[in-house]
Amino acid sequence: MPKPKAATDATTESPVITVLRQHAEEQFAEELSELDHADAGKQRPPNWRLSPWAVKQYLLGGTLPNGFVITPKYIGNERLIEIAVATLATDRALLLYGLPGTAKSYVSEHLAAAVTGDSTLLVQGTAGTDESTLRYGWNYALLLVQGPSTAAMVSSPMMRAMQDGKVARIEELTRIPAEVQDTLITILSEKTLPVPELNTEVQARKGFNVIATANNRDKGVNELSSALLRRFNTVILPLPATMEEEVTIVEGRVAALGRALELPAEKPALEEIRRVVTIFRELRDGLTTDGKTKLKIPSGTLSTAEAISVMNSGLAMAGYYGDGELRASDIAAGLTGAIVKDPVQDRAVWLEYLQTVVKDRDGWKDLYRACQEVL
Ligand SMILES: Nc1ncnc2c1ncn2[C@@H]1O[C@H](COP(=O)(O)OP(=O)(O)O)[C@@H](O)[C@H]1O
Ligand SMILES: [Mg+2]
């Protein structure tokens, strides 16, 4: 039996990339270091790795004075990114708010990576998130032997961010029960974490801040108290404004993910991406692009993120079961799955759309047939 390959190639000393998904600061290490050089002379807030100017460049992309190209991460309104970055340099925390799939988590990760070089101080908010996830817990074996001591404490990502002057990320803040959310008030207003058991506290170092994300259309959402909301600056991330913007986002992400997954398929034709994005936008708006036909709206969100998944699973189908070229039959199943979330109502909506729009549209016959087959 062949031996499993080691994670590190000892001959070259370069780590063989085996992780499925690298953290932003690892994946874009070169960009971050180039920005660090280009940044010389610009003022950085205390303990930031880059200046706000460079953080913005990192998120929106651009060309540095030495010709180095920074790839765009977020595509959309520049002003929103400026507000988000500037917020992190103040005593207010940042709340990224919006529909699912509008790049909240993505922006949060890249902001943390650019500002502190560490996007891993992450708390995933769930209905089961308790106070210890935001404060600290105890190693019970040690606690029983020694009683409360610093050694017996188990720090949370929040506590580590405070100690190191870094950015902590909270995903899905509104899923956390309201009384647990309010733990954040002291942390954000006093910048301190009391540890009554040891009669001490952890004071946040300069550079500490919090980026939280929250959906505005979700089940089981706990509204933020106004006391907590006051500690945040809210930035609403919108759905892509134009068709072109959305196509660019999907194109870029599909190419990047295809490379990461090493899919054996060719890059999809722009026309195929455009079709999927058109369908998503029309169904989202309840109106065809020419403004002539009103449509019923399906229950799902049909976000850009889902358009990306549809294209990606299509590429996997084309690569492994087709000839490597993406065709309508490769995306039909993914497309149907993304749109038909409710087996009765959404199916009717989708059938009607296929009959009234897809069937008669120029050059869309192949898609019509492929979708009929999987329904
Ligand atoms: N405006 C945008 N610019 C760049 N990527 C975007 C944009 N909108 C959506 N995406 C892509 O959509 C995907 C999902 O985003 P995610 O951060 O998980 O959404 P959310 O947390 O808002 O639900 C990401 O891969 C991201 O690249
Ligand atoms: Mg998210």
mmCIF file of C-alpha atoms and ligand atoms in Angstrom:
data_model
loop_
_atom_site.group_PDB
_atom_site.id
_atom_site.type_symbol
_atom_site.label_atom_id
_atom_site.label_comp_id
_atom_site.label_asym_id
_atom_site.label_seq_id
_atom_site.Cartn_x
_atom_site.Cartn_y
_atom_site.Cartn_z
ATOM 1 C CA MET A 1 0.000 0.000 0.000
ATOM 2 C CA PRO A 2 1.429 3.425 -0.831
ATOM 3 C CA LYS A 3 2.302 5.530 2.152
ATOM 4 C CA PRO A 4 0.128 8.570 2.719
ATOM 5 C CA LYS A 5 1.845 11.715 1.582
ATOM 6 C CA ALA A 6 3.225 13.840 4.382
ATOM 7 C CA ALA A 7 1.766 17.282 4.825
ATOM 8 C CA THR A 8 5.213 18.826 4.443
ATOM 9 C CA ASP A 9 7.565 18.095 1.623
ATOM 10 C CA ALA A 10 10.892 17.829 3.463
ATOM 11 C CA THR A 11 13.061 18.165 0.349
ATOM 12 C CA THR A 12 11.864 21.618 -0.581
ATOM 13 C CA GLU A 13 10.621 22.641 2.846
ATOM 14 C CA SER A 14 7.618 24.211 1.170
ATOM 15 C CA PRO A 15 4.385 23.034 2.736
ATOM 16 C CA VAL A 16 2.330 20.962 0.304
ATOM 17 C CA ILE A 17 -1.074 22.531 0.237
ATOM 18 C CA THR A 18 -3.475 19.866 1.354
ATOM 19 C CA VAL A 19 -6.017 21.917 3.235
ATOM 20 C CA LEU A 20 -9.299 22.289 1.428
ATOM 21 C CA ARG A 21 -9.604 25.965 2.095
ATOM 22 C CA GLN A 22 -6.833 28.281 3.197
ATOM 23 C CA HIS A 23 -7.479 31.244 5.449
ATOM 24 C CA ALA A 24 -7.514 34.549 3.585
ATOM 25 C CA GLU A 25 -4.240 35.689 5.194
ATOM 26 C CA GLU A 26 -2.519 32.532 3.908
ATOM 27 C CA GLN A 27 -4.092 32.508 0.478
ATOM 28 C CA PHE A 28 -3.300 36.159 -0.125
ATOM 29 C CA ALA A 29 -0.076 36.361 1.870
ATOM 30 C CA GLU A 30 1.827 37.793 -1.078
ATOM 31 C CA GLU A 31 -0.720 40.537 -1.706
ATOM 32 C CA LEU A 32 -0.711 41.449 1.966
ATOM 33 C CA SER A 33 3.053 41.676 2.068
ATOM 34 C CA GLU A 34 3.174 43.794 -1.104
ATOM 35 C CA LEU A 35 0.576 46.102 0.413
ATOM 36 C CA ASP A 36 2.659 46.279 3.558
ATOM 37 C CA HIS A 37 5.601 47.601 1.480
ATOM 38 C CA ALA A 38 3.478 49.967 -0.594
ATOM 39 C CA ASP A 39 2.007 51.269 2.616
ATOM 40 C CA ALA A 40 5.187 52.850 3.977
ATOM 41 C CA GLY A 41 4.634 56.332 5.317
ATOM 42 C CA LYS A 42 0.862 55.998 5.601
ATOM 43 C CA GLN A 43 -0.599 56.188 9.048
ATOM 44 C CA ARG A 44 -1.809 52.944 10.600
ATOM 45 C CA PRO A 45 -4.186 52.815 13.526
ATOM 46 C CA PRO A 46 -2.515 51.277 16.614
ATOM 47 C CA ASN A 47 -1.639 47.616 16.136
ATOM 48 C CA TRP A 48 -2.992 47.438 12.566
ATOM 49 C CA ARG A 49 -0.941 45.487 10.048
ATOM 50 C CA LEU A 50 -1.869 47.837 7.207
ATOM 51 C CA SER A 51 -3.176 51.355 6.795
ATOM 52 C CA PRO A 52 -6.873 51.882 6.051
ATOM 53 C CA TRP A 53 -5.775 52.851 2.534
ATOM 54 C CA ALA A 54 -4.127 49.463 2.017
ATOM 55 C CA VAL A 55 -6.998 47.533 3.595
ATOM 56 C CA LYS A 56 -9.347 49.161 1.107
ATOM 57 C CA GLN A 57 -7.001 48.297 -1.774
ATOM 58 C CA TYR A 58 -6.871 44.723 -0.557
ATOM 59 C CA LEU A 59 -10.652 44.419 -0.564
ATOM 60 C CA LEU A 60 -11.426 46.272 -3.765
ATOM 61 C CA GLY A 61 -8.318 45.398 -5.776
ATOM 62 C CA GLY A 62 -6.066 47.687 -7.789
ATOM 63 C CA THR A 63 -2.521 48.133 -9.050
ATOM 64 C CA LEU A 64 0.247 49.211 -6.691
ATOM 65 C CA PRO A 65 2.820 51.869 -7.700
ATOM 66 C CA ASN A 66 5.350 49.052 -8.390
ATOM 67 C CA GLY A 67 2.933 47.380 -10.815
ATOM 68 C CA PHE A 68 1.842 44.567 -8.488
ATOM 69 C CA VAL A 69 -1.810 43.683 -9.052
ATOM 70 C CA ILE A 70 -4.142 43.207 -6.104
ATOM 71 C CA THR A 71 -7.126 41.038 -7.021
ATOM 72 C CA PRO A 72 -10.535 42.442 -6.142
ATOM 73 C CA LYS A 73 -12.247 40.541 -3.338
ATOM 74 C CA TYR A 74 -15.460 42.498 -2.862
ATOM 75 C CA ILE A 75 -17.206 43.784 -5.953
ATOM 76 C CA GLY A 76 -19.630 46.587 -5.300
ATOM 77 C CA ASN A 77 -19.940 49.954 -3.685
ATOM 78 C CA GLU A 78 -16.526 51.335 -2.721
ATOM 79 C CA ARG A 79 -18.010 53.634 -0.121
ATOM 80 C CA LEU A 80 -19.388 50.707 1.889
ATOM 81 C CA ILE A 81 -15.921 49.251 2.247
ATOM 82 C CA GLU A 82 -14.518 52.633 3.290
ATOM 83 C CA ILE A 83 -17.166 52.948 5.975
ATOM 84 C CA ALA A 84 -16.517 49.394 7.171
ATOM 85 C CA VAL A 85 -12.747 49.918 7.393
ATOM 86 C CA ALA A 86 -13.040 53.322 9.037
ATOM 87 C CA THR A 87 -15.445 51.883 11.620
ATOM 88 C CA LEU A 88 -12.843 49.362 12.701
ATOM 89 C CA ALA A 89 -10.477 52.210 13.505
ATOM 90 C CA THR A 90 -13.024 53.725 15.898
ATOM 91 C CA ASP A 91 -14.387 52.534 19.230
ATOM 92 C CA ARG A 92 -17.452 51.164 17.527
ATOM 93 C CA ALA A 93 -17.747 47.587 16.315
ATOM 94 C CA LEU A 94 -18.836 46.703 12.793
ATOM 95 C CA LEU A 95 -22.074 44.927 11.946
ATOM 96 C CA LEU A 96 -22.395 43.603 8.403
ATOM 97 C CA TYR A 97 -26.054 43.148 7.742
ATOM 98 C CA GLY A 98 -27.967 41.847 4.744
ATOM 99 C CA LEU A 99 -29.611 38.972 2.912
ATOM 100 C CA PRO A 100 -27.927 35.573 2.882
ATOM 101 C CA GLY A 101 -25.210 35.308 0.243
ATOM 102 C CA THR A 102 -24.316 38.990 0.028
ATOM 103 C CA ALA A 103 -20.682 38.354 1.024
ATOM 104 C CA LYS A 104 -20.967 39.315 4.701
ATOM 105 C CA SER A 105 -18.819 36.447 5.962
ATOM 106 C CA TYR A 106 -16.476 36.858 3.037
ATOM 107 C CA VAL A 107 -15.932 40.571 3.686
ATOM 108 C CA SER A 108 -15.596 39.913 7.410
ATOM 109 C CA GLU A 109 -12.849 37.350 6.829
ATOM 110 C CA HIS A 110 -10.932 39.571 4.416
ATOM 111 C CA LEU A 111 -11.221 42.609 6.661
ATOM 112 C CA ALA A 112 -9.862 40.679 9.636
ATOM 113 C CA ALA A 113 -7.058 39.246 7.501
ATOM 114 C CA ALA A 114 -6.009 42.659 6.211
ATOM 115 C CA VAL A 115 -6.364 44.575 9.459
ATOM 116 C CA THR A 116 -4.747 42.100 11.851
ATOM 117 C CA GLY A 117 -3.339 39.328 9.667
ATOM 118 C CA ASP A 118 -5.565 36.846 11.478
ATOM 119 C CA SER A 119 -9.075 35.909 10.421
ATOM 120 C CA THR A 120 -9.353 32.877 12.666
ATOM 121 C CA LEU A 121 -10.652 34.434 15.882
ATOM 122 C CA LEU A 122 -14.157 33.333 15.047
ATOM 123 C CA VAL A 123 -17.303 32.669 17.021
ATOM 124 C CA GLN A 124 -20.122 30.990 15.133
ATOM 125 C CA GLY A 125 -23.405 32.236 16.538
ATOM 126 C CA THR A 126 -26.076 29.590 17.042
ATOM 127 C CA ALA A 127 -29.135 29.158 19.222
ATOM 128 C CA GLY A 128 -26.860 27.125 21.522
ATOM 129 C CA THR A 129 -24.122 29.741 21.878
ATOM 130 C CA ASP A 130 -23.587 30.362 25.582
ATOM 131 C CA GLU A 131 -21.688 32.994 27.516
ATOM 132 C CA SER A 132 -18.486 30.980 27.731
ATOM 133 C CA THR A 133 -18.200 31.107 23.935
ATOM 134 C CA LEU A 134 -17.962 34.888 24.141
ATOM 135 C CA ARG A 135 -16.089 35.095 27.470
ATOM 136 C CA TYR A 136 -14.145 32.115 28.763
ATOM 137 C CA GLY A 137 -14.735 28.604 30.008
ATOM 138 C CA TRP A 138 -12.978 26.307 32.448
ATOM 139 C CA ASN A 139 -10.878 23.218 32.167
ATOM 140 C CA TYR A 140 -12.897 21.277 34.742
ATOM 141 C CA ALA A 141 -10.165 18.766 35.578
ATOM 142 C CA LEU A 142 -7.804 21.588 36.541
ATOM 143 C CA LEU A 143 -10.565 23.562 38.169
ATOM 144 C CA LEU A 144 -11.359 20.645 40.505
ATOM 145 C CA VAL A 145 -7.718 20.114 41.423
ATOM 146 C CA GLN A 146 -6.497 23.702 41.688
ATOM 147 C CA GLY A 147 -9.617 25.775 42.039
ATOM 148 C CA PRO A 148 -10.049 28.790 39.762
ATOM 149 C CA SER A 149 -6.700 29.842 38.312
ATOM 150 C CA THR A 150 -5.461 31.430 35.127
ATOM 151 C CA ALA A 151 -4.195 28.021 34.033
ATOM 152 C CA ALA A 152 -7.638 26.494 34.422
ATOM 153 C CA MET A 153 -9.259 29.139 32.231
ATOM 154 C CA VAL A 154 -10.149 28.295 28.652
ATOM 155 C CA SER A 155 -10.063 31.501 26.671
ATOM 156 C CA SER A 156 -12.558 32.267 23.915
ATOM 157 C CA PRO A 157 -11.612 33.745 20.541
ATOM 158 C CA MET A 158 -13.079 37.004 21.882
ATOM 159 C CA MET A 159 -10.787 36.951 24.902
ATOM 160 C CA ARG A 160 -7.751 36.185 22.753
ATOM 161 C CA ALA A 161 -8.611 39.024 20.391
ATOM 162 C CA MET A 162 -8.781 41.375 23.379
ATOM 163 C CA GLN A 163 -5.464 40.158 24.782
ATOM 164 C CA ASP A 164 -3.676 40.454 21.440
ATOM 165 C CA GLY A 165 -5.339 43.605 20.130
ATOM 166 C CA LYS A 166 -6.914 41.789 17.185
ATOM 167 C CA VAL A 167 -10.253 41.593 15.440
ATOM 168 C CA ALA A 168 -12.748 38.994 16.664
ATOM 169 C CA ARG A 169 -15.420 37.820 14.246
ATOM 170 C CA ILE A 170 -18.925 36.806 15.251
ATOM 171 C CA GLU A 171 -20.912 35.023 12.573
ATOM 172 C CA GLU A 172 -24.709 35.160 12.645
ATOM 173 C CA LEU A 173 -24.952 37.392 15.703
ATOM 174 C CA THR A 174 -28.750 37.427 15.621
ATOM 175 C CA ARG A 175 -28.944 33.648 16.096
ATOM 176 C CA ILE A 176 -27.394 34.007 19.546
ATOM 177 C CA PRO A 177 -29.987 34.189 22.343
ATOM 178 C CA ALA A 178 -30.636 37.797 23.402
ATOM 179 C CA GLU A 179 -29.306 37.438 26.955
ATOM 180 C CA VAL A 180 -26.037 35.983 25.646
ATOM 181 C CA GLN A 181 -25.739 38.747 23.042
ATOM 182 C CA ASP A 182 -25.821 41.280 25.835
ATOM 183 C CA THR A 183 -22.543 39.884 27.197
ATOM 184 C CA LEU A 184 -21.035 41.888 24.385
ATOM 185 C CA ILE A 185 -22.184 45.208 25.797
ATOM 186 C CA THR A 186 -19.494 45.333 28.486
ATOM 187 C CA ILE A 187 -16.872 44.065 26.095
ATOM 188 C CA LEU A 188 -17.707 46.685 23.486
ATOM 189 C CA SER A 189 -18.356 49.665 25.713
ATOM 190 C CA GLU A 190 -15.835 49.132 28.534
ATOM 191 C CA LYS A 191 -13.355 47.165 26.382
ATOM 192 C CA THR A 192 -12.880 44.843 29.270
ATOM 193 C CA LEU A 193 -13.812 41.313 30.245
ATOM 194 C CA PRO A 194 -14.349 40.927 33.972
ATOM 195 C CA VAL A 195 -13.186 37.633 35.510
ATOM 196 C CA PRO A 196 -14.957 37.691 38.886
ATOM 197 C CA GLU A 197 -13.717 34.178 39.820
ATOM 198 C CA LEU A 198 -10.141 35.461 39.886
ATOM 199 C CA ASN A 199 -11.036 38.958 40.966
ATOM 200 C CA THR A 200 -9.423 40.342 37.846
ATOM 201 C CA GLU A 201 -10.212 41.418 34.314
ATOM 202 C CA VAL A 202 -8.858 41.213 30.807
ATOM 203 C CA GLN A 203 -8.401 44.658 29.320
ATOM 204 C CA ALA A 204 -8.457 44.878 25.560
ATOM 205 C CA ARG A 205 -5.264 46.013 23.901
ATOM 206 C CA LYS A 206 -5.272 48.658 21.216
ATOM 207 C CA GLY A 207 -6.355 47.284 17.870
ATOM 208 C CA PHE A 208 -9.110 45.138 19.356
ATOM 209 C CA ASN A 209 -12.467 45.306 17.632
ATOM 210 C CA VAL A 210 -15.350 43.088 16.562
ATOM 211 C CA ILE A 211 -16.904 42.344 13.193
ATOM 212 C CA ALA A 212 -20.303 40.705 13.417
ATOM 213 C CA THR A 213 -22.499 39.468 10.590
ATOM 214 C CA ALA A 214 -26.267 39.053 10.653
ATOM 215 C CA ASN A 215 -28.975 38.057 8.202
ATOM 216 C CA ASN A 216 -32.137 40.036 7.874
ATOM 217 C CA ARG A 217 -34.197 37.229 6.418
ATOM 218 C CA ASP A 218 -33.824 34.172 8.483
ATOM 219 C CA LYS A 219 -35.666 31.842 10.772
ATOM 220 C CA GLY A 220 -34.960 32.021 14.480
ATOM 221 C CA VAL A 221 -33.590 35.545 14.498
ATOM 222 C CA ASN A 222 -33.184 37.319 17.851
ATOM 223 C CA GLU A 223 -33.349 41.068 17.384
ATOM 224 C CA LEU A 224 -30.431 43.007 18.851
ATOM 225 C CA SER A 225 -31.227 45.101 21.900
ATOM 226 C CA SER A 226 -30.916 48.821 21.285
ATOM 227 C CA ALA A 227 -28.171 48.977 23.936
ATOM 228 C CA LEU A 228 -26.115 46.540 21.907
ATOM 229 C CA LEU A 229 -27.018 47.979 18.528
ATOM 230 C CA ARG A 230 -25.675 51.328 19.701
ATOM 231 C CA ARG A 231 -22.203 49.795 20.023
ATOM 232 C CA PHE A 232 -22.204 48.821 16.375
ATOM 233 C CA ASN A 233 -21.932 50.720 13.155
ATOM 234 C CA THR A 234 -24.162 48.886 10.699
ATOM 235 C CA VAL A 235 -23.150 48.454 7.079
ATOM 236 C CA ILE A 236 -25.781 46.881 4.860
ATOM 237 C CA LEU A 237 -24.369 44.748 2.071
ATOM 238 C CA PRO A 238 -26.791 44.828 -0.862
ATOM 239 C CA LEU A 239 -27.411 42.341 -3.638
ATOM 240 C CA PRO A 240 -25.332 43.218 -6.718
ATOM 241 C CA ALA A 241 -26.804 46.331 -8.311
ATOM 242 C CA THR A 242 -26.458 45.365 -11.943
ATOM 243 C CA MET A 243 -26.424 42.270 -14.067
ATOM 244 C CA GLU A 244 -22.851 43.008 -15.163
ATOM 245 C CA GLU A 245 -21.647 43.277 -11.589
ATOM 246 C CA GLU A 246 -23.247 39.995 -10.645
ATOM 247 C CA VAL A 247 -21.828 38.209 -13.685
ATOM 248 C CA THR A 248 -18.353 39.498 -12.811
ATOM 249 C CA ILE A 249 -18.679 38.239 -9.235
ATOM 250 C CA VAL A 250 -19.860 34.802 -10.319
ATOM 251 C CA GLU A 251 -17.196 34.541 -13.003
ATOM 252 C CA GLY A 252 -14.387 35.420 -10.616
ATOM 253 C CA ARG A 253 -15.508 33.144 -7.815
ATOM 254 C CA VAL A 254 -16.257 30.186 -10.081
ATOM 255 C CA ALA A 255 -12.786 30.424 -11.592
ATOM 256 C CA ALA A 256 -11.144 30.656 -8.159
ATOM 257 C CA LEU A 257 -13.149 27.796 -6.658
ATOM 258 C CA GLY A 258 -12.644 25.626 -9.740
ATOM 259 C CA ARG A 259 -8.894 26.032 -9.336
ATOM 260 C CA ALA A 260 -9.002 25.283 -5.627
ATOM 261 C CA LEU A 261 -11.053 22.113 -6.168
ATOM 262 C CA GLU A 262 -8.925 21.131 -9.182
ATOM 263 C CA LEU A 263 -12.016 20.422 -11.281
ATOM 264 C CA PRO A 264 -11.132 18.845 -14.623
ATOM 265 C CA ALA A 265 -13.476 21.138 -16.547
ATOM 266 C CA GLU A 266 -12.919 24.177 -18.703
ATOM 267 C CA LYS A 267 -13.871 27.589 -17.428
ATOM 268 C CA PRO A 268 -17.581 28.099 -18.226
ATOM 269 C CA ALA A 269 -18.527 30.285 -21.150
ATOM 270 C CA LEU A 270 -19.585 33.737 -20.030
ATOM 271 C CA GLU A 271 -22.878 33.144 -21.825
ATOM 272 C CA GLU A 272 -23.700 30.250 -19.494
ATOM 273 C CA ILE A 273 -23.008 32.365 -16.407
ATOM 274 C CA ARG A 274 -25.112 35.134 -17.863
ATOM 275 C CA ARG A 275 -28.062 32.782 -18.325
ATOM 276 C CA VAL A 276 -27.978 31.590 -14.727
ATOM 277 C CA VAL A 277 -27.591 35.117 -13.379
ATOM 278 C CA THR A 278 -30.443 36.324 -15.605
ATOM 279 C CA ILE A 279 -32.743 33.605 -14.267
ATOM 280 C CA PHE A 280 -31.807 34.411 -10.678
ATOM 281 C CA ARG A 281 -32.296 38.146 -11.102
ATOM 282 C CA GLU A 282 -35.602 37.800 -12.921
ATOM 283 C CA LEU A 283 -37.042 35.413 -10.349
ATOM 284 C CA ARG A 284 -35.760 37.598 -7.512
ATOM 285 C CA ASP A 285 -37.360 40.709 -9.020
ATOM 286 C CA GLY A 286 -40.550 38.966 -10.138
ATOM 287 C CA LEU A 287 -40.127 40.547 -13.542
ATOM 288 C CA THR A 288 -38.341 39.664 -16.778
ATOM 289 C CA THR A 289 -35.379 41.815 -17.806
ATOM 290 C CA ASP A 290 -37.365 43.410 -20.621
ATOM 291 C CA GLY A 291 -39.974 44.417 -18.064
ATOM 292 C CA LYS A 292 -42.762 42.735 -19.999
ATOM 293 C CA THR A 293 -43.651 39.636 -18.015
ATOM 294 C CA LYS A 294 -44.513 39.528 -14.343
ATOM 295 C CA LEU A 295 -43.261 36.462 -12.523
ATOM 296 C CA LYS A 296 -44.059 34.664 -9.305
ATOM 297 C CA ILE A 297 -41.202 34.808 -6.797
ATOM 298 C CA PRO A 298 -39.860 31.557 -5.329
ATOM 299 C CA SER A 299 -39.349 31.171 -1.557
ATOM 300 C CA GLY A 300 -35.549 30.864 -1.588
ATOM 301 C CA THR A 301 -33.177 33.840 -1.642
ATOM 302 C CA LEU A 302 -31.480 33.044 -4.991
ATOM 303 C CA SER A 303 -28.351 34.864 -3.939
ATOM 304 C CA THR A 304 -25.167 35.382 -5.889
ATOM 305 C CA ALA A 305 -23.612 32.752 -3.644
ATOM 306 C CA GLU A 306 -26.144 30.230 -4.920
ATOM 307 C CA ALA A 307 -25.481 31.171 -8.533
ATOM 308 C CA ILE A 308 -21.815 30.452 -7.807
ATOM 309 C CA SER A 309 -22.717 27.012 -6.420
ATOM 310 C CA VAL A 310 -24.896 26.189 -9.416
ATOM 311 C CA MET A 311 -22.035 26.955 -11.792
ATOM 312 C CA ASN A 312 -19.573 25.048 -9.656
ATOM 313 C CA SER A 313 -21.601 21.873 -9.400
ATOM 314 C CA GLY A 314 -22.194 22.177 -13.151
ATOM 315 C CA LEU A 315 -18.445 22.268 -13.686
ATOM 316 C CA ALA A 316 -18.004 19.154 -11.570
ATOM 317 C CA MET A 317 -20.666 17.358 -13.648
ATOM 318 C CA ALA A 318 -19.095 18.494 -16.903
ATOM 319 C CA GLY A 319 -15.619 17.578 -15.749
ATOM 320 C CA TYR A 320 -16.320 14.138 -14.314
ATOM 321 C CA TYR A 321 -19.292 12.895 -16.359
ATOM 322 C CA GLY A 322 -19.155 15.026 -19.497
ATOM 323 C CA ASP A 323 -16.416 16.064 -21.882
ATOM 324 C CA GLY A 324 -15.192 18.917 -19.716
ATOM 325 C CA GLU A 325 -17.247 21.573 -21.419
ATOM 326 C CA LEU A 326 -20.116 22.987 -19.402
ATOM 327 C CA ARG A 327 -23.520 22.431 -21.030
ATOM 328 C CA ALA A 328 -27.107 23.161 -20.082
ATOM 329 C CA SER A 329 -27.590 19.556 -18.971
ATOM 330 C CA ASP A 330 -24.787 19.976 -16.419
ATOM 331 C CA ILE A 331 -26.371 22.936 -14.691
ATOM 332 C CA ALA A 332 -30.038 21.910 -14.932
ATOM 333 C CA ALA A 333 -30.044 19.831 -11.738
ATOM 334 C CA GLY A 334 -28.206 22.441 -9.684
ATOM 335 C CA LEU A 335 -30.397 25.218 -11.036
ATOM 336 C CA THR A 336 -33.588 23.347 -10.214
ATOM 337 C CA GLY A 337 -32.298 22.540 -6.735
ATOM 338 C CA ALA A 338 -31.449 26.177 -6.053
ATOM 339 C CA ILE A 339 -34.844 27.437 -7.150
ATOM 340 C CA VAL A 340 -37.170 24.678 -5.912
ATOM 341 C CA LYS A 341 -36.725 24.889 -2.145
ATOM 342 C CA ASP A 342 -40.377 24.167 -1.424
ATOM 343 C CA PRO A 343 -41.453 21.051 -3.354
ATOM 344 C CA VAL A 344 -44.958 22.298 -4.110
ATOM 345 C CA GLN A 345 -45.042 26.088 -4.430
ATOM 346 C CA ASP A 346 -41.578 26.684 -5.812
ATOM 347 C CA ARG A 347 -41.980 23.850 -8.274
ATOM 348 C CA ALA A 348 -45.075 25.541 -9.683
ATOM 349 C CA VAL A 349 -43.236 28.863 -9.901
ATOM 350 C CA TRP A 350 -40.313 27.264 -11.691
ATOM 351 C CA LEU A 351 -42.559 25.326 -14.119
ATOM 352 C CA GLU A 352 -44.393 28.503 -15.006
ATOM 353 C CA TYR A 353 -41.122 30.347 -15.568
ATOM 354 C CA LEU A 354 -39.847 27.544 -17.801
ATOM 355 C CA GLN A 355 -43.053 27.628 -19.870
ATOM 356 C CA THR A 356 -43.513 31.369 -20.158
ATOM 357 C CA VAL A 357 -39.908 32.571 -20.346
ATOM 358 C CA VAL A 358 -37.245 29.928 -20.939
ATOM 359 C CA LYS A 359 -39.099 27.989 -23.640
ATOM 360 C CA ASP A 360 -39.397 30.835 -26.108
ATOM 361 C CA ARG A 361 -36.213 32.739 -25.422
ATOM 362 C CA ASP A 362 -33.716 32.808 -28.298
ATOM 363 C CA GLY A 363 -31.023 30.187 -27.883
ATOM 364 C CA TRP A 364 -32.401 28.826 -24.607
ATOM 365 C CA LYS A 365 -34.041 25.647 -26.010
ATOM 366 C CA ASP A 366 -31.243 23.441 -24.670
ATOM 367 C CA LEU A 367 -31.749 24.783 -21.169
ATOM 368 C CA TYR A 368 -35.516 24.336 -21.398
ATOM 369 C CA ARG A 369 -35.126 20.698 -22.393
ATOM 370 C CA ALA A 370 -32.459 19.985 -19.786
ATOM 371 C CA CYS A 371 -34.576 21.492 -16.998
ATOM 372 C CA GLN A 372 -37.671 19.587 -18.058
ATOM 373 C CA GLU A 373 -35.690 16.372 -17.771
ATOM 374 C CA VAL A 374 -34.741 16.886 -14.143
ATOM 375 C CA LEU A 375 -38.096 18.128 -12.908
HETATM 376 N N1 LIG B 1 -20.436 41.701 -4.011
HETATM 377 C C1 LIG B 1 -19.700 40.590 -3.979
HETATM 378 N N2 LIG B 1 -18.390 40.638 -4.272
HETATM 379 C C2 LIG B 1 -17.636 39.512 -4.241
HETATM 380 N N3 LIG B 1 -18.099 38.310 -3.922
HETATM 381 C C3 LIG B 1 -19.402 38.185 -3.623
HETATM 382 C C4 LIG B 1 -20.266 39.316 -3.639
HETATM 383 N N4 LIG B 1 -21.512 38.902 -3.299
HETATM 384 C C5 LIG B 1 -21.417 37.579 -3.080
HETATM 385 N N5 LIG B 1 -20.167 37.137 -3.272
HETATM 386 C C6 LIG B 1 -19.702 35.758 -3.124
HETATM 387 O O1 LIG B 1 -20.719 35.013 -2.527
HETATM 388 C C7 LIG B 1 -20.170 34.028 -1.671
HETATM 389 C C8 LIG B 1 -21.001 33.900 -0.395
HETATM 390 O O2 LIG B 1 -20.780 34.932 0.473
HETATM 391 P P1 LIG B 1 -20.943 34.786 2.054
HETATM 392 O O3 LIG B 1 -19.955 35.704 2.629
HETATM 393 O O4 LIG B 1 -20.904 33.370 2.500
HETATM 394 O O5 LIG B 1 -22.419 35.318 2.249
HETATM 395 P P2 LIG B 1 -23.186 35.720 3.579
HETATM 396 O O6 LIG B 1 -22.257 35.558 4.733
HETATM 397 O O7 LIG B 1 -23.600 37.135 3.329
HETATM 398 O O8 LIG B 1 -24.363 34.815 3.631
HETATM 399 C C9 LIG B 1 -18.730 34.366 -1.453
HETATM 400 O O9 LIG B 1 -17.967 33.354 -2.041
HETATM 401 C C10 LIG B 1 -18.516 35.649 -2.201
HETATM 402 O O10 LIG B 1 -17.367 35.584 -2.947
HETATM 403 MG MG MG B 2 -22.400 34.259 6.348
#
